[in-house]
Coordinates of C-alpha atoms and ligand atoms in Angstrom, one line a residue:
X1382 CA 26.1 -35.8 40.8
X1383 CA 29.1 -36.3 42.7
X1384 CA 32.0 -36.5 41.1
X1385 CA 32.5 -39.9 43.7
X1386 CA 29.9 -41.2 41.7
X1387 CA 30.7 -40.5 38.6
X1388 CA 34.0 -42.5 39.1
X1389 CA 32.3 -45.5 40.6
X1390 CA 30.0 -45.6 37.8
X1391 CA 33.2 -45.4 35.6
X1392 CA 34.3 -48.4 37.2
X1393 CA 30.7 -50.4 36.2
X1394 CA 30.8 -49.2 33.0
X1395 CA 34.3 -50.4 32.1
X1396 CA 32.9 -54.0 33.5
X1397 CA 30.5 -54.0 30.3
X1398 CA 32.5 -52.9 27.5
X1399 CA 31.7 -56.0 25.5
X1400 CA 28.4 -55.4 26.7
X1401 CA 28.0 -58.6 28.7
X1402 CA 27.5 -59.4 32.2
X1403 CA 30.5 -60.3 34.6
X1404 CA 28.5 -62.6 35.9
X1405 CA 28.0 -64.7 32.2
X1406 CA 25.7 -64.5 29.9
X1407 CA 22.9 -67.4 28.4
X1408 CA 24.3 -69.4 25.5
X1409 CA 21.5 -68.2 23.1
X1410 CA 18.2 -66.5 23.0
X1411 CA 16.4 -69.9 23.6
X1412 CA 17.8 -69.8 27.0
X1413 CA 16.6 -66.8 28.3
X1414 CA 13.3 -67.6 27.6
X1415 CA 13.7 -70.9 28.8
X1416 CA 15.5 -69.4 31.9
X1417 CA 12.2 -66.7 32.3
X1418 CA 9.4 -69.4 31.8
X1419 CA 11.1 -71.3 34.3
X1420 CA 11.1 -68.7 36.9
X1421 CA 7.6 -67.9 35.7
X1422 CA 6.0 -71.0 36.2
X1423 CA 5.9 -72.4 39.7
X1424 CA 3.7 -72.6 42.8
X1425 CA 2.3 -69.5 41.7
X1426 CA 1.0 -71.9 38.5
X1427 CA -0.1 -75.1 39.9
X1428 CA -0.5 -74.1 43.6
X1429 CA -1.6 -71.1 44.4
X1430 CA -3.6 -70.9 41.1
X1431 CA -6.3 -73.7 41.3
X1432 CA -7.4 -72.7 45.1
X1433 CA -7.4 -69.0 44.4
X1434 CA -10.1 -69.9 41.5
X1435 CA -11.4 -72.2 44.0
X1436 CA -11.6 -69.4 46.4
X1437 CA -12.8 -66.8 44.0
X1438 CA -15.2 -68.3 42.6
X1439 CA -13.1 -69.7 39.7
X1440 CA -13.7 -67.7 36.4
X1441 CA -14.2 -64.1 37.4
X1442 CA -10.9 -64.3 38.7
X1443 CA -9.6 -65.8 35.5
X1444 CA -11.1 -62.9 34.0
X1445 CA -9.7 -60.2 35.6
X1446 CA -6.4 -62.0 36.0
X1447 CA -5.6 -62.4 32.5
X1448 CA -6.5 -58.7 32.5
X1449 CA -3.8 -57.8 34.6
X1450 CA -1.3 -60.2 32.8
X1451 CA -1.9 -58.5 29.4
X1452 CA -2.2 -54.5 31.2
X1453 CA 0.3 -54.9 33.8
X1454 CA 1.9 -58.0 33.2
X1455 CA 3.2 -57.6 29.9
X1456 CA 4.7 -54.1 30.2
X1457 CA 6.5 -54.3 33.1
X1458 CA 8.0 -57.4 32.4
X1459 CA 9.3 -56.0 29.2
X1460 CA 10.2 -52.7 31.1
X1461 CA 12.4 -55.3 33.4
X1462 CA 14.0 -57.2 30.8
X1463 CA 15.0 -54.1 28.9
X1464 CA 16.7 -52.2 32.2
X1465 CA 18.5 -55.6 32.9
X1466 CA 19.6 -56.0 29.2
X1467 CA 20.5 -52.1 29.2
X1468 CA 22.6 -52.2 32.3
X1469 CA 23.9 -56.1 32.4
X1470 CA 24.6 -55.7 36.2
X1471 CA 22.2 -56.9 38.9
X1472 CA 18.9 -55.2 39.5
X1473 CA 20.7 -52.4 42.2
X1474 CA 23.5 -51.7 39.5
X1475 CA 21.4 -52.1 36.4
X1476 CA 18.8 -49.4 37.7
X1477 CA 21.8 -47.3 38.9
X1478 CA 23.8 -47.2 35.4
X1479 CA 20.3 -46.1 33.7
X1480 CA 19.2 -43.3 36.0
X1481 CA 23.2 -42.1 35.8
X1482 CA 22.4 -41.9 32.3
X1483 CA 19.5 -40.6 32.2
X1484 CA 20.2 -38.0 34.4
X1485 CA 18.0 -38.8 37.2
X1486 CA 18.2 -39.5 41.1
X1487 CA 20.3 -42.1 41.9
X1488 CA 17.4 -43.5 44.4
X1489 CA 15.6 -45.3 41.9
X1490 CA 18.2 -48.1 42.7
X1491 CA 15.4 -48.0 45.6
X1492 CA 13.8 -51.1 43.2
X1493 CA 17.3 -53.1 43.0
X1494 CA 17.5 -53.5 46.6
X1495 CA 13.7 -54.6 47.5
X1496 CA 14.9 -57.5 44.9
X1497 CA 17.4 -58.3 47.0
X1498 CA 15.8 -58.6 49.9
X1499 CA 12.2 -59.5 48.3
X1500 CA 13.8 -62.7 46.7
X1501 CA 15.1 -63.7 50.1
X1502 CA 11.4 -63.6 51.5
X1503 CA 9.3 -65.2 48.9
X1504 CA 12.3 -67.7 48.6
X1505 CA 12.0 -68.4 52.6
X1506 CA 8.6 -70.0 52.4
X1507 CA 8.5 -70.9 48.8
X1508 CA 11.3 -73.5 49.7
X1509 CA 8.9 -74.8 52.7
X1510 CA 6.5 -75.2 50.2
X1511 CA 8.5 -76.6 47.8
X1512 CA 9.9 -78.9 50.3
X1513 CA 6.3 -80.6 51.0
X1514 CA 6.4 -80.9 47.6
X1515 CA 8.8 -82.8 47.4
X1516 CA 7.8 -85.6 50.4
X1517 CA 4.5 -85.3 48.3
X1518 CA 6.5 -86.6 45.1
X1519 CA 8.0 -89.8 47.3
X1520 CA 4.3 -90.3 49.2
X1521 CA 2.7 -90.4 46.2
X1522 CA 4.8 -93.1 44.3
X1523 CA 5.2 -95.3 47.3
X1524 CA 1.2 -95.4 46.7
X1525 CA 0.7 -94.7 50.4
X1526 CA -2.7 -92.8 49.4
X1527 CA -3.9 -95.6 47.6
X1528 CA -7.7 -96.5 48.5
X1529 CA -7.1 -93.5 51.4
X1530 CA -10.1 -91.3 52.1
X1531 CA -10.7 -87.9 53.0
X1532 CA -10.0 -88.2 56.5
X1533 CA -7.3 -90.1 55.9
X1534 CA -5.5 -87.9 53.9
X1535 CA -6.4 -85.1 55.7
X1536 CA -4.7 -86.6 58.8
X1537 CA -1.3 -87.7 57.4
X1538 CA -1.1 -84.0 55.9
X1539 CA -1.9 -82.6 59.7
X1540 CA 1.0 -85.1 61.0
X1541 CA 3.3 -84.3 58.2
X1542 CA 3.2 -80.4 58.7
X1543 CA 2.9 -81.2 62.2
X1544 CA 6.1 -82.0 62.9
X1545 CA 8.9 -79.5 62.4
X1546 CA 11.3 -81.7 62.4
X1547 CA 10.4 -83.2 58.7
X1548 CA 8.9 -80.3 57.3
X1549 CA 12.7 -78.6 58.2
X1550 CA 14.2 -81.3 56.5
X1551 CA 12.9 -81.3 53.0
X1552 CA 13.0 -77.4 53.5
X1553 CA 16.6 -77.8 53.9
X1554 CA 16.8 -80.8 50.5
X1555 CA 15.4 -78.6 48.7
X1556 CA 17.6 -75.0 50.0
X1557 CA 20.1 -77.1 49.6
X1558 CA 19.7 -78.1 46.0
X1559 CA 18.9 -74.4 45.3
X1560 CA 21.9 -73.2 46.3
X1561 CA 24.4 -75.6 45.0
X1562 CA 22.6 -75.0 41.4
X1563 CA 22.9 -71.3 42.4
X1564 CA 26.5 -70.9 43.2
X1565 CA 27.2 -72.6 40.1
X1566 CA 26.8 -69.5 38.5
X1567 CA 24.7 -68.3 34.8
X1568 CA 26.3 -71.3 32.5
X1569 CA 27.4 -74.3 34.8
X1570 CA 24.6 -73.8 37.3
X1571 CA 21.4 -72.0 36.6
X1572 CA 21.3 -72.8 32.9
X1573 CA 22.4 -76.3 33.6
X1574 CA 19.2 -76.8 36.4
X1575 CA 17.0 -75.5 33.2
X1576 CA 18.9 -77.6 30.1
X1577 CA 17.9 -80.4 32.9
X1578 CA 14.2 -79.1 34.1
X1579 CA 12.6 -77.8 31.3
X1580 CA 12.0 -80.1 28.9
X1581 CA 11.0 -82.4 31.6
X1582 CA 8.4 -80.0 32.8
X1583 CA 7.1 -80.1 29.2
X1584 CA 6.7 -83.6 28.9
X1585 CA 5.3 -84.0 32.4
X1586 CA 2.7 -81.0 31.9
X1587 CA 1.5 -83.3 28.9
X1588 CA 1.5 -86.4 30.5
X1589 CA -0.7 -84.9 33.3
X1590 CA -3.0 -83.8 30.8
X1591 CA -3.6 -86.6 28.5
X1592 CA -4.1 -88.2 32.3
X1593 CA -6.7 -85.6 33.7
X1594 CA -8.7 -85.7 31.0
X1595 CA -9.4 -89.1 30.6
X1596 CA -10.5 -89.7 34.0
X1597 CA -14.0 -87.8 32.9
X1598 CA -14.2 -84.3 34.8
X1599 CA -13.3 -82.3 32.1
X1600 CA -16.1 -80.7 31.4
X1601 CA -16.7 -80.0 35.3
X1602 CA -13.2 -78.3 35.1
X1603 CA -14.2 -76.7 32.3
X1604 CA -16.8 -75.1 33.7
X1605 CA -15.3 -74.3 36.7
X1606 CA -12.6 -72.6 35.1
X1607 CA -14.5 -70.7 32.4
X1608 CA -17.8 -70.1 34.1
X1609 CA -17.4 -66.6 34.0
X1610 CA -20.3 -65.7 36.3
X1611 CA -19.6 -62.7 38.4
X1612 CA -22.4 -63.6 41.1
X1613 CA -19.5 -65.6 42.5
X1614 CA -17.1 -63.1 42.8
X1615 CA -15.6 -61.5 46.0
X1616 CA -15.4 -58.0 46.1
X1617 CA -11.7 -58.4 46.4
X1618 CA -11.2 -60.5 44.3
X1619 CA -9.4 -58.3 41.9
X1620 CA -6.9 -57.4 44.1
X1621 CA -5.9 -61.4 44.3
X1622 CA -5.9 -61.8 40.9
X1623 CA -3.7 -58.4 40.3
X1624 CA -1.1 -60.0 42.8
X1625 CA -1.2 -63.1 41.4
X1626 CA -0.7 -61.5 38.1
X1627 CA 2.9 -60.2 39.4
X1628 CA 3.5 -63.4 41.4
X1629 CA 3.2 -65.6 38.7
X1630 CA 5.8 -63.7 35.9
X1631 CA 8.0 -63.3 38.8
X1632 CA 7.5 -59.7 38.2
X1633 CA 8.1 -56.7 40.4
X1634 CA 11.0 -57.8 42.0
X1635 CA 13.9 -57.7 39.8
X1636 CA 14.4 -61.4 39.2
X1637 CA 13.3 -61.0 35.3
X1638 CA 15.6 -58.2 35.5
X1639 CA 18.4 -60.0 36.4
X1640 CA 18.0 -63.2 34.0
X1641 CA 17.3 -60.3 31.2
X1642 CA 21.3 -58.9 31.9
X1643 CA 22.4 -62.2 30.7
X1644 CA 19.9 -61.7 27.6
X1645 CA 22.0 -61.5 24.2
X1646 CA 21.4 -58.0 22.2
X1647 CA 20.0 -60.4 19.4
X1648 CA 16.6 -61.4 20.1
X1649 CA 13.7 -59.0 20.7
X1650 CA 12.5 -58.3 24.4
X1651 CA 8.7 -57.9 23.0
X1652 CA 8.4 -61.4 21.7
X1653 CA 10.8 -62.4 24.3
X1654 CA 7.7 -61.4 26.9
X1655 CA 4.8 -62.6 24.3
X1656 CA 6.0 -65.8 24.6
X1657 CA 7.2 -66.3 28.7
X1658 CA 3.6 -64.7 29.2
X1659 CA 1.8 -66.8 27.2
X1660 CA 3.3 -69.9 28.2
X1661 CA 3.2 -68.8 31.8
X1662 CA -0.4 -68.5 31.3
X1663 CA -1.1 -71.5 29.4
X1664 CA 0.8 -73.7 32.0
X1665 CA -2.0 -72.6 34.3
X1666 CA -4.3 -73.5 32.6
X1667 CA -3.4 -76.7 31.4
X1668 CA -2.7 -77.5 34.7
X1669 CA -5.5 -76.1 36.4
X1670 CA -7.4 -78.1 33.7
X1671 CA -5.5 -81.5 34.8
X1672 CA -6.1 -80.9 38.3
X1673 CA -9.7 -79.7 38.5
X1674 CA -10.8 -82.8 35.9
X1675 CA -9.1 -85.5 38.6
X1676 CA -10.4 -83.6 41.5
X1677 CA -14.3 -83.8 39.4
X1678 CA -13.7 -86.9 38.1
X1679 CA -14.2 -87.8 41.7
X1680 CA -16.7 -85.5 42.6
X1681 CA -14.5 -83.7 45.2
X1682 CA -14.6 -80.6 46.3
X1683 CA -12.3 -78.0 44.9
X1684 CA -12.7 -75.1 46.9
X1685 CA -11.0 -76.2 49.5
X1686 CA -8.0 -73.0 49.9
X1687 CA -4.3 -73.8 50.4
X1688 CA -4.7 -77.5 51.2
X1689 CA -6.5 -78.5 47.3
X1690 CA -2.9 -79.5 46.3
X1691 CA -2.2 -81.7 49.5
X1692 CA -5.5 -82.8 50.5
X1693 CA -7.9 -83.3 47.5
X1694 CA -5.3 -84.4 45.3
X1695 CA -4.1 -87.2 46.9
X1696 CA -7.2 -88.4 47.6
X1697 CA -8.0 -87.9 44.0
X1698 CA -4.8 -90.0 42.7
X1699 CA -5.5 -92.4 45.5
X1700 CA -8.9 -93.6 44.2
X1701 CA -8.1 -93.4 40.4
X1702 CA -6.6 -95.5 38.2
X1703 CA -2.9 -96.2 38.5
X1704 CA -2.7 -92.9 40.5
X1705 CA 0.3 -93.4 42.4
X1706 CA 2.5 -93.2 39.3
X1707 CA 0.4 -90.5 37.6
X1708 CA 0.3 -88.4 41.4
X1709 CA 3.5 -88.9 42.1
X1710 CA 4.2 -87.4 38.4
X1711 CA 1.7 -84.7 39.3
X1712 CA 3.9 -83.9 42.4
X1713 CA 7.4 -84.3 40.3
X1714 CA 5.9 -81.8 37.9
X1715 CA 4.5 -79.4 40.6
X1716 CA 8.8 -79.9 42.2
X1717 CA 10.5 -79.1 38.5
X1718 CA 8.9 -76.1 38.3
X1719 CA 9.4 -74.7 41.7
X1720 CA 13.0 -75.6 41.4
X1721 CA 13.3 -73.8 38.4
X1722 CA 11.2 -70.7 40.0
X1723 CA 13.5 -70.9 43.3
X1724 CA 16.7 -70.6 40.9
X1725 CA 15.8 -66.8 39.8
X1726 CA 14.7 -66.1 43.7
X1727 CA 18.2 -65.3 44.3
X1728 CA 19.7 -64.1 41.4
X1729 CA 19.0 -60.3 42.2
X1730 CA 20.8 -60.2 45.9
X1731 CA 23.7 -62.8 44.3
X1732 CA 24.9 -60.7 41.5
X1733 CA 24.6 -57.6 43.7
X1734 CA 26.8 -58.9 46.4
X1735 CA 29.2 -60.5 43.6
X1736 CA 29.5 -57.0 42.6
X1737 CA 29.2 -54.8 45.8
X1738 CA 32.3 -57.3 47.2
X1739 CA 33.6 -58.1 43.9
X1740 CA 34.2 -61.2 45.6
X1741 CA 33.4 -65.1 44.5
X1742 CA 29.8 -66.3 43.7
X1743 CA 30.0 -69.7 46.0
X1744 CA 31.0 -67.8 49.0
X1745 CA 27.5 -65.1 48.4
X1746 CA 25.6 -68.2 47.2
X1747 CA 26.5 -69.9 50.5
X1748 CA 25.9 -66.2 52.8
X1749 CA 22.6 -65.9 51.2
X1750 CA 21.4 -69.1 51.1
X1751 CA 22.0 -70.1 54.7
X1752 CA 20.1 -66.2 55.4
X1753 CA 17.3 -67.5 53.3
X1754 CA 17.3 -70.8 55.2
X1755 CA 17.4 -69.3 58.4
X1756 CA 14.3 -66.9 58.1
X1757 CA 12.9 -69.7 56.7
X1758 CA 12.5 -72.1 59.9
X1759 CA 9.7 -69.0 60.5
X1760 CA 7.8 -70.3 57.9
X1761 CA 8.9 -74.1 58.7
X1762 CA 7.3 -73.5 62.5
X1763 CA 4.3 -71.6 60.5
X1764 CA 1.8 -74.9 60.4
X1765 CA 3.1 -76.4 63.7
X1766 CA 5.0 -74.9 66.7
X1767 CA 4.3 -71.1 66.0
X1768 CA 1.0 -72.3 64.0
X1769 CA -0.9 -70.4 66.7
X1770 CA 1.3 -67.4 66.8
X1771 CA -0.1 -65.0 64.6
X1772 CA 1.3 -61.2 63.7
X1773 CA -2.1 -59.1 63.2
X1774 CA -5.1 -60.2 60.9
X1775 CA -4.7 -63.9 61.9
X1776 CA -1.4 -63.9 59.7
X1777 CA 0.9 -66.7 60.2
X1778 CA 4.9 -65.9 59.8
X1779 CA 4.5 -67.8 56.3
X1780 CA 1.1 -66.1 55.5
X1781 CA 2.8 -62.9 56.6
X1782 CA 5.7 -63.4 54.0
X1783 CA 3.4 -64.2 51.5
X1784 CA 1.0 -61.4 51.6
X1785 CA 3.5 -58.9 52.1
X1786 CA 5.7 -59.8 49.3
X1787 CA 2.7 -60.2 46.9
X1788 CA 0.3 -57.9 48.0
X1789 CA 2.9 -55.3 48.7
X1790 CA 6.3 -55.7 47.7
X1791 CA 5.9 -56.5 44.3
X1792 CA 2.9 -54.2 43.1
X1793 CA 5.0 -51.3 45.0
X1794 CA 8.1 -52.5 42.9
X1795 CA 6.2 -52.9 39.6
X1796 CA 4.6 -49.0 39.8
X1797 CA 8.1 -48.0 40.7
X1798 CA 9.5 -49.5 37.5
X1799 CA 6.6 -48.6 35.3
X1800 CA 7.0 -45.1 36.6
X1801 CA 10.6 -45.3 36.0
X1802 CA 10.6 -46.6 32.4
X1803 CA 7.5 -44.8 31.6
X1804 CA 8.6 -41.3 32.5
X1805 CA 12.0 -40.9 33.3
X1806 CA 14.3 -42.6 30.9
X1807 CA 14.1 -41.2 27.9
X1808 CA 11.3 -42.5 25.2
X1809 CA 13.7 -42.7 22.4
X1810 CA 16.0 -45.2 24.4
X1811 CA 13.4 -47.1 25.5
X1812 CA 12.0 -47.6 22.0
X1813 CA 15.0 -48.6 20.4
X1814 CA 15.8 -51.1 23.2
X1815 CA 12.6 -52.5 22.9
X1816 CA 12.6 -52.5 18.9
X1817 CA 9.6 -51.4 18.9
X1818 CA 9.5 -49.4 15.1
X1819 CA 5.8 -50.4 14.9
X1820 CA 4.0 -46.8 15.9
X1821 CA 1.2 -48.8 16.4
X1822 CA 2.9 -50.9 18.7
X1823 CA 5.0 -48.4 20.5
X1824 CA 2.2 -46.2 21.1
X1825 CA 0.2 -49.4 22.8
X1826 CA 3.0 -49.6 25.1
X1827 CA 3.5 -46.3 25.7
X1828 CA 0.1 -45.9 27.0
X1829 CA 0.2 -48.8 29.0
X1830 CA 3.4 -48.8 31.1
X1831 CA 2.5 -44.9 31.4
X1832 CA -0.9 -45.1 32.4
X1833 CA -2.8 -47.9 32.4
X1834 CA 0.0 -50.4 34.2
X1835 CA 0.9 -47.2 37.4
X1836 CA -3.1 -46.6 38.0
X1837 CA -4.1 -50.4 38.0
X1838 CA -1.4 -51.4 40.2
X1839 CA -2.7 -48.1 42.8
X1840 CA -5.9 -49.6 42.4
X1841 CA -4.6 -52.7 44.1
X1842 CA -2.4 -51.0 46.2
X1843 CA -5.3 -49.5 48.0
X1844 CA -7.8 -52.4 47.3
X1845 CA -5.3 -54.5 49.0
X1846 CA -5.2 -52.1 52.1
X1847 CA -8.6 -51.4 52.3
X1848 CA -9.3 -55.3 51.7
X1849 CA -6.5 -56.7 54.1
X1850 CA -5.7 -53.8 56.8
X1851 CA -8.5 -51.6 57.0
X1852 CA -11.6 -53.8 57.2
X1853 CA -11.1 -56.4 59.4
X1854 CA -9.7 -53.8 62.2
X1855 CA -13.7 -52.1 61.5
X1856 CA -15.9 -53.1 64.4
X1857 CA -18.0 -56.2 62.7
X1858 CA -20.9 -55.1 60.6
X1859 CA -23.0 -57.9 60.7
Ligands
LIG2818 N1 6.7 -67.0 39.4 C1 7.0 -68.0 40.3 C2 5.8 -68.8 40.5 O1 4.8 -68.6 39.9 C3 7.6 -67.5 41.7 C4 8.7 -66.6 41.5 C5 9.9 -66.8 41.0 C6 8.6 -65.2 41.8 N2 10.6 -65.6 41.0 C7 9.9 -64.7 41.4 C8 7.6 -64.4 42.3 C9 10.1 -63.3 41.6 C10 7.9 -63.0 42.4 C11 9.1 -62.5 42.1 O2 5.7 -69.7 41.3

């Protein structure tokens, strides 16, 4: 190494003496998980969720997602949290100070800086779809779909995303919003969004039950969900519900790692994951569960891709009972949690640039947030004026984003870190900072961010390849 280096890292290290971030810390254990289910649950829950089931023929998916959650999910996330907590910096300088002291290439920072720019992607159309959430919340209570029919729902969707002019302003609302929590910093800002969010989300998740499943289509959804009949499944189906696995935690991109340098050295990582993963998956569930009963309650047809959330739902709430309140919950819900996903979007390129310029957080909140916003009009043209510009494969700018980040980005990012953790920090640090004393439970881990977690994410890695590049550029075999 350099002796250049070394001094810079001198510099780092000197930042952490008290081992706690510069950029704050979470006022308790509580928050961090609080702060890490937020981020978890999201469009990835209650969006993209119920129409990939629909799509994939519903509970061979689930199968082989929750799979992936407990084989990949749950040790990268930990391996996340614990190279965060270990190196309190962002993602780039956490990653850095670890390899420095493990004696090993400084490169491997390679995973701190596809966080920075990851978050900016997925954060680019996740705020366009997080801004027709939002005119979805407002629609909904003004009871607009009351009485409405398919066709009519269908058609004030078309004319909603239609127009770029009102898909770019809730896009903006809600950047907006995002960013002022943002440069707000750990305490005042993002911890304040989740003191706020949270318990709301909670309370609204329950409410939306209780409401699905009186309207009668339980046992449909039920059956739909848990109908674990594999004559339905795709043949890529696996390689959606492995990128949905790292989607959902808001793994693979260093936002978990960032939230866990603000984790306090009390608290263990493991049950720290056990429960952000458990919840994360329960939330989908549960809300999969409330969706699917109102959509069967009504006989409507679920597999219906993207549009389930903004064109069989309303319909849905429009013909029920009191739906307008209960959608326009459903929709306030669906916004809460986005919000609190979009908050740890950023964190990684934030705290990098707070340290690379050792400058102020509101002047890199504002930089990256207007970056974000711009790249993000891509996305807001996506289902109008560029709707028929596609890249290769039929991809829209937003699809694009989207399927990179998820299909690519984040598996590439998770088998880095797994590889990382796994082989080339030392064990004995890795066991101590995980408290795992159980040899049971180390040896379990072990195994699976060595082995099992690095060959199932290659699996999807060239599932997804084979699945998304190479096939449809073969000559058509039917
Ligand atoms: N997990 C969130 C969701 O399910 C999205 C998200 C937030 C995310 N932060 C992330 C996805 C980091 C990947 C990486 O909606």
């Amino acid at each position: 190494m350099a002796p250049g280096e070394l001094k810079l890292s001198e510099n780092n290290v000197t930042t952490n003496v008290n081992d706690r971030s510069q950029h704050g810390m979470w006022s308790s254990r509580l928050f961090f998980v609080l702060a890490a289910v937020g981020s978890a649950v999201g469009l990835g829950n209650i969006w993209k969720f119920p129409y990939m089931m629909g799509e994939q023929g519903g509970g061979a998916f689930f199968l082989i997602y929750l799979f992936c959650i407990a084989l990949i999910g749950f040790p990268v996330m930990a391996a996340e949290i614990m190279i965060g907590r270990e190196g309190r910096m962002s993602p780039v300088n956490s990653v850095l100070k670890l390899a420095r002291e493990s004696n090993r290439s400084k490169n491997w920072a390679f995973m701190g800086w596809t966080g920075v720019f990851g978050g900016i992607l997925i954060l680019s159309f996740y705020a366009v779809v997080a801004g027709w959430i939002m005119f979805y919340i407002w629609r909904l209570f003004s009871g607009e779909f009351n009485g409405a029919d398919a066709a009519d729902v269908e058609f004030k969707w078309k004319t909603f995303v239609g127009n770029p002019w009102s898909v770019f302003a809730w896009f903006t609302a809600f950047m907006a919003v995002t960013i002022f929590f943002v440069a707000r910093g750990v305490n005042k800002g993002l911890e304040l969004a989740i003191r706020i969010c949270m318990p709301l989300l909670f309370v609204l998740l329950i409410v939306m039950l209780v409401y699905g499943l009186t309207q009668g289509g339980l046992m449909d959804a039920v059956r739909f969900m848990f109908d674990f009949d594999f004559s339905k499944m795709k043949w890529d189906t696996p390689v959606a519900a492995m990128g949905h696995a790292f989607f959902t935690l808001s793994i693979g991109m260093g936002a978990i790692m960032a939230y866990g340098a603000y984790m306090p050295r009390e608290g263990s990582v493991k049950s720290a994951v056990g429960i952000i993963v458990v919840i994360d998956t329960l939330v989908a569930i549960l809300a999969g569960l409330a969706l699917f009963s109102i959509v069967f309650a009504l006989k409507l047809d679920p597999a219906v891709g993207t549009s389930l959330l903004f064109k069989t739902a309303p319909v849905a709430f429009g013909n029920l009972p009191l739906g307008a309140l209960f959608g326009g919950l459903f929709f306030l819900f669906v916004g809460f949690a986005a919000f609190t996903s979009a908050i740890s979007l950023t964190e990684p390129a934030i705290a990098y640039f707070v340290e690379r310029f050792n400058t102020n957080r509101v002047v890199v909140a504002l930089v990256i947030g207007v970056a974000t916003w711009l790249l993000g009009i891509l996305s807001v043209l996506s289902s109008n004026v560029l709707g028929e510009f596609t890249l290769f494969l039929n991809w829209t700018f937003m699809d694009f984003f989207d399927k990179f980040t998820t299909y690519l980005v984040l598996p590439i990012v998770g088998l880095v870190i797994s590889i990382f953790v796994g082989w080339f920090v030392p064990w004995e640090r890795v066991r101590k900072a995980l408290d795992l004393s159980s040899t049971v439970a180390w040896i379990v881990w072990i195994v699976c961010i060595r082995f099992v977690a690095p060959l199932a994410i290659l699996t999807v890695f060239f599932f997804t390849i084979y699945v998304e590049v190479i096939l449809p550029l073969l000559p058509n075999q039917q």
